[in-house]
């Protein structure tokens, strides 16, 4: 006879657990914002890299691999680091260099993603290259950063999350607050 309350309690707990994923998406918008952690950004980037980018009409190939995302304490910009390789005439370059950048983020409705906003090149190392090559390569990398900022999201918002936007609301500003990326809603 005592099994009935235990079974009922177990069913209630299972129902609550099953609804947690949906509840998380809905409750995220209750405060007119949703937070994205550096770990969430890292997982999406890990699935999309390494990548090769042809520049200068295919004369140069830039390889970006092993993305590393961080938000330094007290900073309002995202920091990203990549292993870097340059290849000439369609050849792949070994990733012997390193690239670091800092950037704000913005939301793009076309990609439903967070994109770099005004990326700044912090570090550019290409061992074994002369200063002249390094200067030319730096220009290619800056061009690549501009292209990435326009077309490649750092993070795509989940369709389920976007489907649960409150009526009359849309994605507004994106900022970095307390070590997380915060996507704000506006009317």
JSON list of C-alpha atoms in Angstrom, two decimals:
[
{"chain": "A", "resi": 1, "resn": "UNK", "atom": "CA", "xyz": [0.00, 0.00, 0.00]},
{"chain": "A", "resi": 2, "resn": "UNK", "atom": "CA", "xyz": [2.93, 2.35, 0.62]},
{"chain": "A", "resi": 3, "resn": "UNK", "atom": "CA", "xyz": [4.15, 1.86, -2.95]},
{"chain": "A", "resi": 4, "resn": "UNK", "atom": "CA", "xyz": [1.54, 4.20, -4.41]},
{"chain": "A", "resi": 5, "resn": "UNK", "atom": "CA", "xyz": [3.02, 7.41, -2.90]},
{"chain": "A", "resi": 6, "resn": "UNK", "atom": "CA", "xyz": [6.54, 6.30, -3.89]},
{"chain": "A", "resi": 7, "resn": "UNK", "atom": "CA", "xyz": [5.47, 5.56, -7.46]},
{"chain": "A", "resi": 8, "resn": "UNK", "atom": "CA", "xyz": [3.68, 8.92, -7.68]},
{"chain": "A", "resi": 9, "resn": "UNK", "atom": "CA", "xyz": [6.76, 10.72, -6.34]},
{"chain": "A", "resi": 10, "resn": "UNK", "atom": "CA", "xyz": [9.00, 8.90, -8.83]},
{"chain": "A", "resi": 11, "resn": "UNK", "atom": "CA", "xyz": [6.69, 9.87, -11.72]},
{"chain": "A", "resi": 12, "resn": "UNK", "atom": "CA", "xyz": [6.70, 13.51, -10.63]},
{"chain": "A", "resi": 13, "resn": "UNK", "atom": "CA", "xyz": [10.50, 13.54, -10.41]},
{"chain": "A", "resi": 14, "resn": "UNK", "atom": "CA", "xyz": [10.83, 11.93, -13.85]},
{"chain": "A", "resi": 15, "resn": "UNK", "atom": "CA", "xyz": [8.45, 14.49, -15.34]},
{"chain": "A", "resi": 16, "resn": "UNK", "atom": "CA", "xyz": [10.47, 17.33, -13.85]},
{"chain": "A", "resi": 17, "resn": "UNK", "atom": "CA", "xyz": [13.74, 15.89, -15.15]},
{"chain": "A", "resi": 18, "resn": "UNK", "atom": "CA", "xyz": [12.31, 15.41, -18.64]},
{"chain": "A", "resi": 19, "resn": "UNK", "atom": "CA", "xyz": [11.23, 19.04, -18.75]},
{"chain": "A", "resi": 20, "resn": "UNK", "atom": "CA", "xyz": [14.59, 20.44, -17.62]},
{"chain": "A", "resi": 21, "resn": "UNK", "atom": "CA", "xyz": [15.96, 20.94, -21.15]},
{"chain": "A", "resi": 22, "resn": "UNK", "atom": "CA", "xyz": [12.89, 22.87, -22.26]},
{"chain": "A", "resi": 23, "resn": "UNK", "atom": "CA", "xyz": [12.71, 24.71, -18.95]},
{"chain": "A", "resi": 24, "resn": "UNK", "atom": "CA", "xyz": [16.33, 25.85, -19.39]},
{"chain": "A", "resi": 25, "resn": "UNK", "atom": "CA", "xyz": [15.56, 27.39, -22.78]},
{"chain": "A", "resi": 26, "resn": "UNK", "atom": "CA", "xyz": [12.42, 29.11, -21.56]},
{"chain": "A", "resi": 27, "resn": "UNK", "atom": "CA", "xyz": [13.89, 30.36, -18.29]},
{"chain": "A", "resi": 28, "resn": "UNK", "atom": "CA", "xyz": [16.90, 31.78, -20.11]},
{"chain": "A", "resi": 29, "resn": "UNK", "atom": "CA", "xyz": [14.69, 34.36, -21.79]},
{"chain": "A", "resi": 30, "resn": "UNK", "atom": "CA", "xyz": [12.74, 35.19, -18.61]},
{"chain": "A", "resi": 31, "resn": "UNK", "atom": "CA", "xyz": [15.36, 37.79, -17.68]},
{"chain": "A", "resi": 32, "resn": "UNK", "atom": "CA", "xyz": [15.46, 39.11, -21.26]},
{"chain": "A", "resi": 33, "resn": "UNK", "atom": "CA", "xyz": [18.86, 37.57, -21.76]},
{"chain": "A", "resi": 34, "resn": "UNK", "atom": "CA", "xyz": [20.68, 34.30, -22.23]},
{"chain": "A", "resi": 35, "resn": "UNK", "atom": "CA", "xyz": [24.26, 33.49, -21.25]},
{"chain": "A", "resi": 36, "resn": "UNK", "atom": "CA", "xyz": [26.74, 31.52, -23.34]},
{"chain": "A", "resi": 37, "resn": "UNK", "atom": "CA", "xyz": [29.79, 30.20, -21.53]},
{"chain": "A", "resi": 38, "resn": "UNK", "atom": "CA", "xyz": [33.30, 30.02, -22.97]},
{"chain": "A", "resi": 39, "resn": "UNK", "atom": "CA", "xyz": [32.92, 26.21, -22.80]},
{"chain": "A", "resi": 40, "resn": "UNK", "atom": "CA", "xyz": [29.86, 26.33, -25.07]},
{"chain": "A", "resi": 41, "resn": "UNK", "atom": "CA", "xyz": [31.76, 28.54, -27.53]},
{"chain": "A", "resi": 42, "resn": "UNK", "atom": "CA", "xyz": [34.74, 26.18, -27.41]},
{"chain": "A", "resi": 43, "resn": "UNK", "atom": "CA", "xyz": [32.64, 23.09, -28.18]},
{"chain": "A", "resi": 44, "resn": "UNK", "atom": "CA", "xyz": [31.12, 24.67, -31.30]},
{"chain": "A", "resi": 45, "resn": "UNK", "atom": "CA", "xyz": [34.51, 25.90, -32.53]},
{"chain": "A", "resi": 46, "resn": "UNK", "atom": "CA", "xyz": [36.13, 22.51, -31.94]},
{"chain": "A", "resi": 47, "resn": "UNK", "atom": "CA", "xyz": [33.63, 20.96, -34.37]},
{"chain": "A", "resi": 48, "resn": "UNK", "atom": "CA", "xyz": [34.44, 23.47, -37.14]},
{"chain": "A", "resi": 49, "resn": "UNK", "atom": "CA", "xyz": [38.25, 23.56, -37.07]},
{"chain": "A", "resi": 50, "resn": "UNK", "atom": "CA", "xyz": [40.82, 22.97, -38.54]},
{"chain": "A", "resi": 51, "resn": "UNK", "atom": "CA", "xyz": [39.84, 25.01, -41.60]},
{"chain": "A", "resi": 52, "resn": "UNK", "atom": "CA", "xyz": [41.65, 26.16, -44.72]},
{"chain": "A", "resi": 53, "resn": "UNK", "atom": "CA", "xyz": [40.93, 29.55, -46.28]},
{"chain": "A", "resi": 54, "resn": "UNK", "atom": "CA", "xyz": [42.11, 30.45, -49.78]},
{"chain": "A", "resi": 55, "resn": "UNK", "atom": "CA", "xyz": [43.26, 34.04, -50.08]},
{"chain": "A", "resi": 56, "resn": "UNK", "atom": "CA", "xyz": [44.65, 36.16, -52.93]},
{"chain": "A", "resi": 57, "resn": "UNK", "atom": "CA", "xyz": [42.80, 34.16, -55.54]},
{"chain": "A", "resi": 58, "resn": "UNK", "atom": "CA", "xyz": [44.14, 30.84, -54.29]},
{"chain": "A", "resi": 59, "resn": "UNK", "atom": "CA", "xyz": [47.78, 31.94, -54.20]},
{"chain": "A", "resi": 60, "resn": "UNK", "atom": "CA", "xyz": [47.87, 31.65, -50.42]},
{"chain": "A", "resi": 61, "resn": "UNK", "atom": "CA", "xyz": [46.11, 29.18, -48.15]},
{"chain": "A", "resi": 62, "resn": "UNK", "atom": "CA", "xyz": [45.69, 30.07, -44.49]},
{"chain": "A", "resi": 63, "resn": "UNK", "atom": "CA", "xyz": [45.09, 27.16, -42.11]},
{"chain": "A", "resi": 64, "resn": "UNK", "atom": "CA", "xyz": [43.55, 27.82, -38.72]},
{"chain": "A", "resi": 65, "resn": "UNK", "atom": "CA", "xyz": [43.53, 24.94, -36.25]},
{"chain": "A", "resi": 66, "resn": "UNK", "atom": "CA", "xyz": [43.10, 24.21, -32.55]},
{"chain": "A", "resi": 67, "resn": "UNK", "atom": "CA", "xyz": [40.94, 27.19, -31.57]},
{"chain": "A", "resi": 68, "resn": "UNK", "atom": "CA", "xyz": [41.19, 28.26, -27.94]},
{"chain": "A", "resi": 69, "resn": "UNK", "atom": "CA", "xyz": [38.57, 30.60, -26.45]},
{"chain": "A", "resi": 70, "resn": "UNK", "atom": "CA", "xyz": [38.89, 32.58, -23.25]},
{"chain": "A", "resi": 71, "resn": "UNK", "atom": "CA", "xyz": [37.51, 35.63, -21.56]},
{"chain": "A", "resi": 72, "resn": "UNK", "atom": "CA", "xyz": [40.19, 37.21, -19.39]},
{"chain": "A", "resi": 73, "resn": "UNK", "atom": "CA", "xyz": [38.91, 38.29, -15.94]},
{"chain": "A", "resi": 74, "resn": "UNK", "atom": "CA", "xyz": [37.47, 41.80, -16.04]},
{"chain": "A", "resi": 75, "resn": "UNK", "atom": "CA", "xyz": [37.66, 41.99, -19.84]},
{"chain": "A", "resi": 76, "resn": "UNK", "atom": "CA", "xyz": [34.74, 42.88, -22.08]},
{"chain": "A", "resi": 77, "resn": "UNK", "atom": "CA", "xyz": [36.19, 41.21, -25.18]},
{"chain": "A", "resi": 78, "resn": "UNK", "atom": "CA", "xyz": [36.48, 37.59, -26.22]},
{"chain": "A", "resi": 79, "resn": "UNK", "atom": "CA", "xyz": [40.00, 36.28, -26.78]},
{"chain": "A", "resi": 80, "resn": "UNK", "atom": "CA", "xyz": [40.66, 33.60, -29.39]},
{"chain": "A", "resi": 81, "resn": "UNK", "atom": "CA", "xyz": [43.90, 31.85, -30.25]},
{"chain": "A", "resi": 82, "resn": "UNK", "atom": "CA", "xyz": [44.63, 29.56, -33.19]},
{"chain": "A", "resi": 83, "resn": "UNK", "atom": "CA", "xyz": [47.51, 27.54, -34.51]},
{"chain": "A", "resi": 84, "resn": "UNK", "atom": "CA", "xyz": [48.34, 29.10, -37.88]},
{"chain": "A", "resi": 85, "resn": "UNK", "atom": "CA", "xyz": [49.74, 27.76, -41.12]},
{"chain": "A", "resi": 86, "resn": "UNK", "atom": "CA", "xyz": [50.40, 29.47, -44.45]},
{"chain": "A", "resi": 87, "resn": "UNK", "atom": "CA", "xyz": [50.75, 27.63, -47.74]},
{"chain": "A", "resi": 88, "resn": "UNK", "atom": "CA", "xyz": [51.54, 28.98, -51.21]},
{"chain": "A", "resi": 89, "resn": "UNK", "atom": "CA", "xyz": [50.00, 28.12, -54.58]},
{"chain": "A", "resi": 90, "resn": "UNK", "atom": "CA", "xyz": [47.24, 25.94, -53.17]},
{"chain": "A", "resi": 91, "resn": "UNK", "atom": "CA", "xyz": [49.54, 23.97, -50.87]},
{"chain": "A", "resi": 92, "resn": "UNK", "atom": "CA", "xyz": [48.61, 23.46, -47.26]},
{"chain": "A", "resi": 93, "resn": "UNK", "atom": "CA", "xyz": [50.87, 25.08, -44.72]},
{"chain": "A", "resi": 94, "resn": "UNK", "atom": "CA", "xyz": [51.97, 23.25, -41.61]},
{"chain": "A", "resi": 95, "resn": "UNK", "atom": "CA", "xyz": [50.51, 24.94, -38.54]},
{"chain": "A", "resi": 96, "resn": "UNK", "atom": "CA", "xyz": [53.78, 26.22, -37.11]},
{"chain": "A", "resi": 97, "resn": "UNK", "atom": "CA", "xyz": [52.62, 29.74, -36.27]},
{"chain": "A", "resi": 98, "resn": "UNK", "atom": "CA", "xyz": [50.22, 31.24, -33.83]},
{"chain": "A", "resi": 99, "resn": "UNK", "atom": "CA", "xyz": [47.51, 33.87, -34.01]},
{"chain": "A", "resi": 100, "resn": "UNK", "atom": "CA", "xyz": [45.68, 35.60, -31.14]},
{"chain": "A", "resi": 101, "resn": "UNK", "atom": "CA", "xyz": [42.87, 38.11, -31.38]},
{"chain": "A", "resi": 102, "resn": "UNK", "atom": "CA", "xyz": [40.46, 40.00, -29.17]},
{"chain": "A", "resi": 103, "resn": "UNK", "atom": "CA", "xyz": [36.99, 40.91, -30.31]},
{"chain": "A", "resi": 104, "resn": "UNK", "atom": "CA", "xyz": [33.57, 42.02, -29.28]},
{"chain": "A", "resi": 105, "resn": "UNK", "atom": "CA", "xyz": [30.57, 40.05, -30.53]},
{"chain": "A", "resi": 106, "resn": "UNK", "atom": "CA", "xyz": [27.42, 40.92, -32.47]},
{"chain": "A", "resi": 107, "resn": "UNK", "atom": "CA", "xyz": [24.35, 38.94, -33.49]},
{"chain": "A", "resi": 108, "resn": "UNK", "atom": "CA", "xyz": [23.58, 38.32, -37.18]},
{"chain": "A", "resi": 109, "resn": "UNK", "atom": "CA", "xyz": [20.01, 37.30, -38.02]},
{"chain": "A", "resi": 110, "resn": "UNK", "atom": "CA", "xyz": [21.01, 35.71, -41.34]},
{"chain": "A", "resi": 111, "resn": "UNK", "atom": "CA", "xyz": [23.25, 33.11, -39.67]},
{"chain": "A", "resi": 112, "resn": "UNK", "atom": "CA", "xyz": [21.47, 33.10, -36.29]},
{"chain": "A", "resi": 113, "resn": "UNK", "atom": "CA", "xyz": [24.94, 33.36, -34.87]},
{"chain": "A", "resi": 114, "resn": "UNK", "atom": "CA", "xyz": [27.33, 35.44, -32.85]},
{"chain": "A", "resi": 115, "resn": "UNK", "atom": "CA", "xyz": [30.04, 37.01, -35.02]},
{"chain": "A", "resi": 116, "resn": "UNK", "atom": "CA", "xyz": [33.29, 38.76, -34.28]},
{"chain": "A", "resi": 117, "resn": "UNK", "atom": "CA", "xyz": [32.84, 42.53, -33.99]},
{"chain": "A", "resi": 118, "resn": "UNK", "atom": "CA", "xyz": [35.91, 44.69, -34.66]},
{"chain": "A", "resi": 119, "resn": "UNK", "atom": "CA", "xyz": [38.50, 41.92, -34.18]},
{"chain": "A", "resi": 120, "resn": "UNK", "atom": "CA", "xyz": [41.94, 43.13, -33.17]},
{"chain": "A", "resi": 121, "resn": "UNK", "atom": "CA", "xyz": [45.05, 41.11, -33.96]},
{"chain": "A", "resi": 122, "resn": "UNK", "atom": "CA", "xyz": [46.98, 40.74, -30.68]},
{"chain": "A", "resi": 123, "resn": "UNK", "atom": "CA", "xyz": [49.68, 38.28, -31.63]},
{"chain": "A", "resi": 124, "resn": "UNK", "atom": "CA", "xyz": [50.99, 36.97, -34.92]},
{"chain": "A", "resi": 125, "resn": "UNK", "atom": "CA", "xyz": [53.90, 34.55, -34.95]},
{"chain": "A", "resi": 126, "resn": "UNK", "atom": "CA", "xyz": [55.17, 32.84, -38.05]},
{"chain": "A", "resi": 127, "resn": "UNK", "atom": "CA", "xyz": [58.53, 31.20, -37.21]},
{"chain": "A", "resi": 128, "resn": "UNK", "atom": "CA", "xyz": [61.19, 31.20, -39.89]},
{"chain": "A", "resi": 129, "resn": "UNK", "atom": "CA", "xyz": [59.71, 33.97, -41.99]},
{"chain": "A", "resi": 130, "resn": "UNK", "atom": "CA", "xyz": [61.50, 37.18, -42.75]},
{"chain": "A", "resi": 131, "resn": "UNK", "atom": "CA", "xyz": [60.08, 40.54, -41.68]},
{"chain": "A", "resi": 132, "resn": "UNK", "atom": "CA", "xyz": [58.91, 41.31, -45.24]},
{"chain": "A", "resi": 133, "resn": "UNK", "atom": "CA", "xyz": [57.00, 38.02, -45.50]},
{"chain": "A", "resi": 134, "resn": "UNK", "atom": "CA", "xyz": [55.63, 38.49, -42.01]},
{"chain": "A", "resi": 135, "resn": "UNK", "atom": "CA", "xyz": [54.26, 41.93, -42.99]},
{"chain": "A", "resi": 136, "resn": "UNK", "atom": "CA", "xyz": [52.61, 40.50, -46.11]},
{"chain": "A", "resi": 137, "resn": "UNK", "atom": "CA", "xyz": [51.28, 37.52, -44.19]},
{"chain": "A", "resi": 138, "resn": "UNK", "atom": "CA", "xyz": [49.93, 39.87, -41.53]},
{"chain": "A", "resi": 139, "resn": "UNK", "atom": "CA", "xyz": [47.90, 41.64, -44.25]},
{"chain": "A", "resi": 140, "resn": "UNK", "atom": "CA", "xyz": [46.50, 38.29, -45.42]},
{"chain": "A", "resi": 141, "resn": "UNK", "atom": "CA", "xyz": [45.59, 37.38, -41.84]},
{"chain": "A", "resi": 142, "resn": "UNK", "atom": "CA", "xyz": [43.90, 40.77, -41.26]},
{"chain": "A", "resi": 143, "resn": "UNK", "atom": "CA", "xyz": [41.90, 40.21, -44.46]},
{"chain": "A", "resi": 144, "resn": "UNK", "atom": "CA", "xyz": [40.92, 36.76, -43.19]},
{"chain": "A", "resi": 145, "resn": "UNK", "atom": "CA", "xyz": [39.79, 38.20, -39.84]},
{"chain": "A", "resi": 146, "resn": "UNK", "atom": "CA", "xyz": [37.56, 40.68, -41.65]},
{"chain": "A", "resi": 147, "resn": "UNK", "atom": "CA", "xyz": [36.08, 37.87, -43.74]},
{"chain": "A", "resi": 148, "resn": "UNK", "atom": "CA", "xyz": [35.49, 35.72, -40.65]},
{"chain": "A", "resi": 149, "resn": "UNK", "atom": "CA", "xyz": [33.80, 38.62, -38.86]},
{"chain": "A", "resi": 150, "resn": "UNK", "atom": "CA", "xyz": [31.40, 39.09, -41.78]},
{"chain": "A", "resi": 151, "resn": "UNK", "atom": "CA", "xyz": [30.52, 35.51, -42.68]},
{"chain": "A", "resi": 152, "resn": "UNK", "atom": "CA", "xyz": [31.53, 33.00, -40.00]},
{"chain": "A", "resi": 153, "resn": "UNK", "atom": "CA", "xyz": [29.70, 32.85, -36.67]},
{"chain": "A", "resi": 154, "resn": "UNK", "atom": "CA", "xyz": [31.74, 32.01, -33.60]},
{"chain": "A", "resi": 155, "resn": "UNK", "atom": "CA", "xyz": [28.60, 30.48, -32.09]},
{"chain": "A", "resi": 156, "resn": "UNK", "atom": "CA", "xyz": [25.16, 29.65, -33.49]},
{"chain": "A", "resi": 157, "resn": "UNK", "atom": "CA", "xyz": [22.14, 30.04, -31.23]},
{"chain": "A", "resi": 158, "resn": "UNK", "atom": "CA", "xyz": [20.08, 26.87, -30.93]},
{"chain": "A", "resi": 159, "resn": "UNK", "atom": "CA", "xyz": [16.85, 26.77, -32.99]},
{"chain": "A", "resi": 160, "resn": "UNK", "atom": "CA", "xyz": [14.88, 25.63, -29.92]},
{"chain": "A", "resi": 161, "resn": "UNK", "atom": "CA", "xyz": [16.12, 28.63, -27.99]},
{"chain": "A", "resi": 162, "resn": "UNK", "atom": "CA", "xyz": [15.23, 31.04, -30.81]},
{"chain": "A", "resi": 163, "resn": "UNK", "atom": "CA", "xyz": [11.77, 29.44, -31.17]},
{"chain": "A", "resi": 164, "resn": "UNK", "atom": "CA", "xyz": [11.09, 30.31, -27.53]},
{"chain": "A", "resi": 165, "resn": "UNK", "atom": "CA", "xyz": [11.73, 34.04, -27.91]},
{"chain": "A", "resi": 166, "resn": "UNK", "atom": "CA", "xyz": [8.96, 35.96, -26.12]},
{"chain": "A", "resi": 167, "resn": "UNK", "atom": "CA", "xyz": [6.41, 37.56, -28.47]},
{"chain": "A", "resi": 168, "resn": "UNK", "atom": "CA", "xyz": [7.45, 40.98, -29.74]},
{"chain": "A", "resi": 169, "resn": "UNK", "atom": "CA", "xyz": [11.09, 40.48, -28.73]},
{"chain": "A", "resi": 170, "resn": "UNK", "atom": "CA", "xyz": [14.22, 40.11, -30.81]},
{"chain": "A", "resi": 171, "resn": "UNK", "atom": "CA", "xyz": [17.91, 39.65, -30.21]},
{"chain": "A", "resi": 172, "resn": "UNK", "atom": "CA", "xyz": [19.59, 42.92, -29.23]},
{"chain": "A", "resi": 173, "resn": "UNK", "atom": "CA", "xyz": [23.04, 43.70, -27.92]},
{"chain": "A", "resi": 174, "resn": "UNK", "atom": "CA", "xyz": [25.62, 41.06, -27.21]},
{"chain": "A", "resi": 175, "resn": "UNK", "atom": "CA", "xyz": [28.12, 41.74, -24.45]},
{"chain": "A", "resi": 176, "resn": "UNK", "atom": "CA", "xyz": [30.60, 40.03, -22.21]},
{"chain": "A", "resi": 177, "resn": "UNK", "atom": "CA", "xyz": [29.70, 40.25, -18.54]},
{"chain": "A", "resi": 178, "resn": "UNK", "atom": "CA", "xyz": [31.28, 38.40, -15.65]},
{"chain": "A", "resi": 179, "resn": "UNK", "atom": "CA", "xyz": [33.21, 35.98, -17.85]},
{"chain": "A", "resi": 180, "resn": "UNK", "atom": "CA", "xyz": [30.26, 34.94, -20.03]},
{"chain": "A", "resi": 181, "resn": "UNK", "atom": "CA", "xyz": [28.76, 36.11, -23.29]},
{"chain": "A", "resi": 182, "resn": "UNK", "atom": "CA", "xyz": [25.34, 37.65, -22.63]},
{"chain": "A", "resi": 183, "resn": "UNK", "atom": "CA", "xyz": [22.76, 37.96, -25.42]},
{"chain": "A", "resi": 184, "resn": "UNK", "atom": "CA", "xyz": [20.16, 40.60, -24.54]},
{"chain": "A", "resi": 185, "resn": "UNK", "atom": "CA", "xyz": [16.62, 40.90, -25.90]},
{"chain": "A", "resi": 186, "resn": "UNK", "atom": "CA", "xyz": [14.97, 44.11, -27.00]},
{"chain": "A", "resi": 187, "resn": "UNK", "atom": "CA", "xyz": [11.48, 45.10, -28.12]}
]
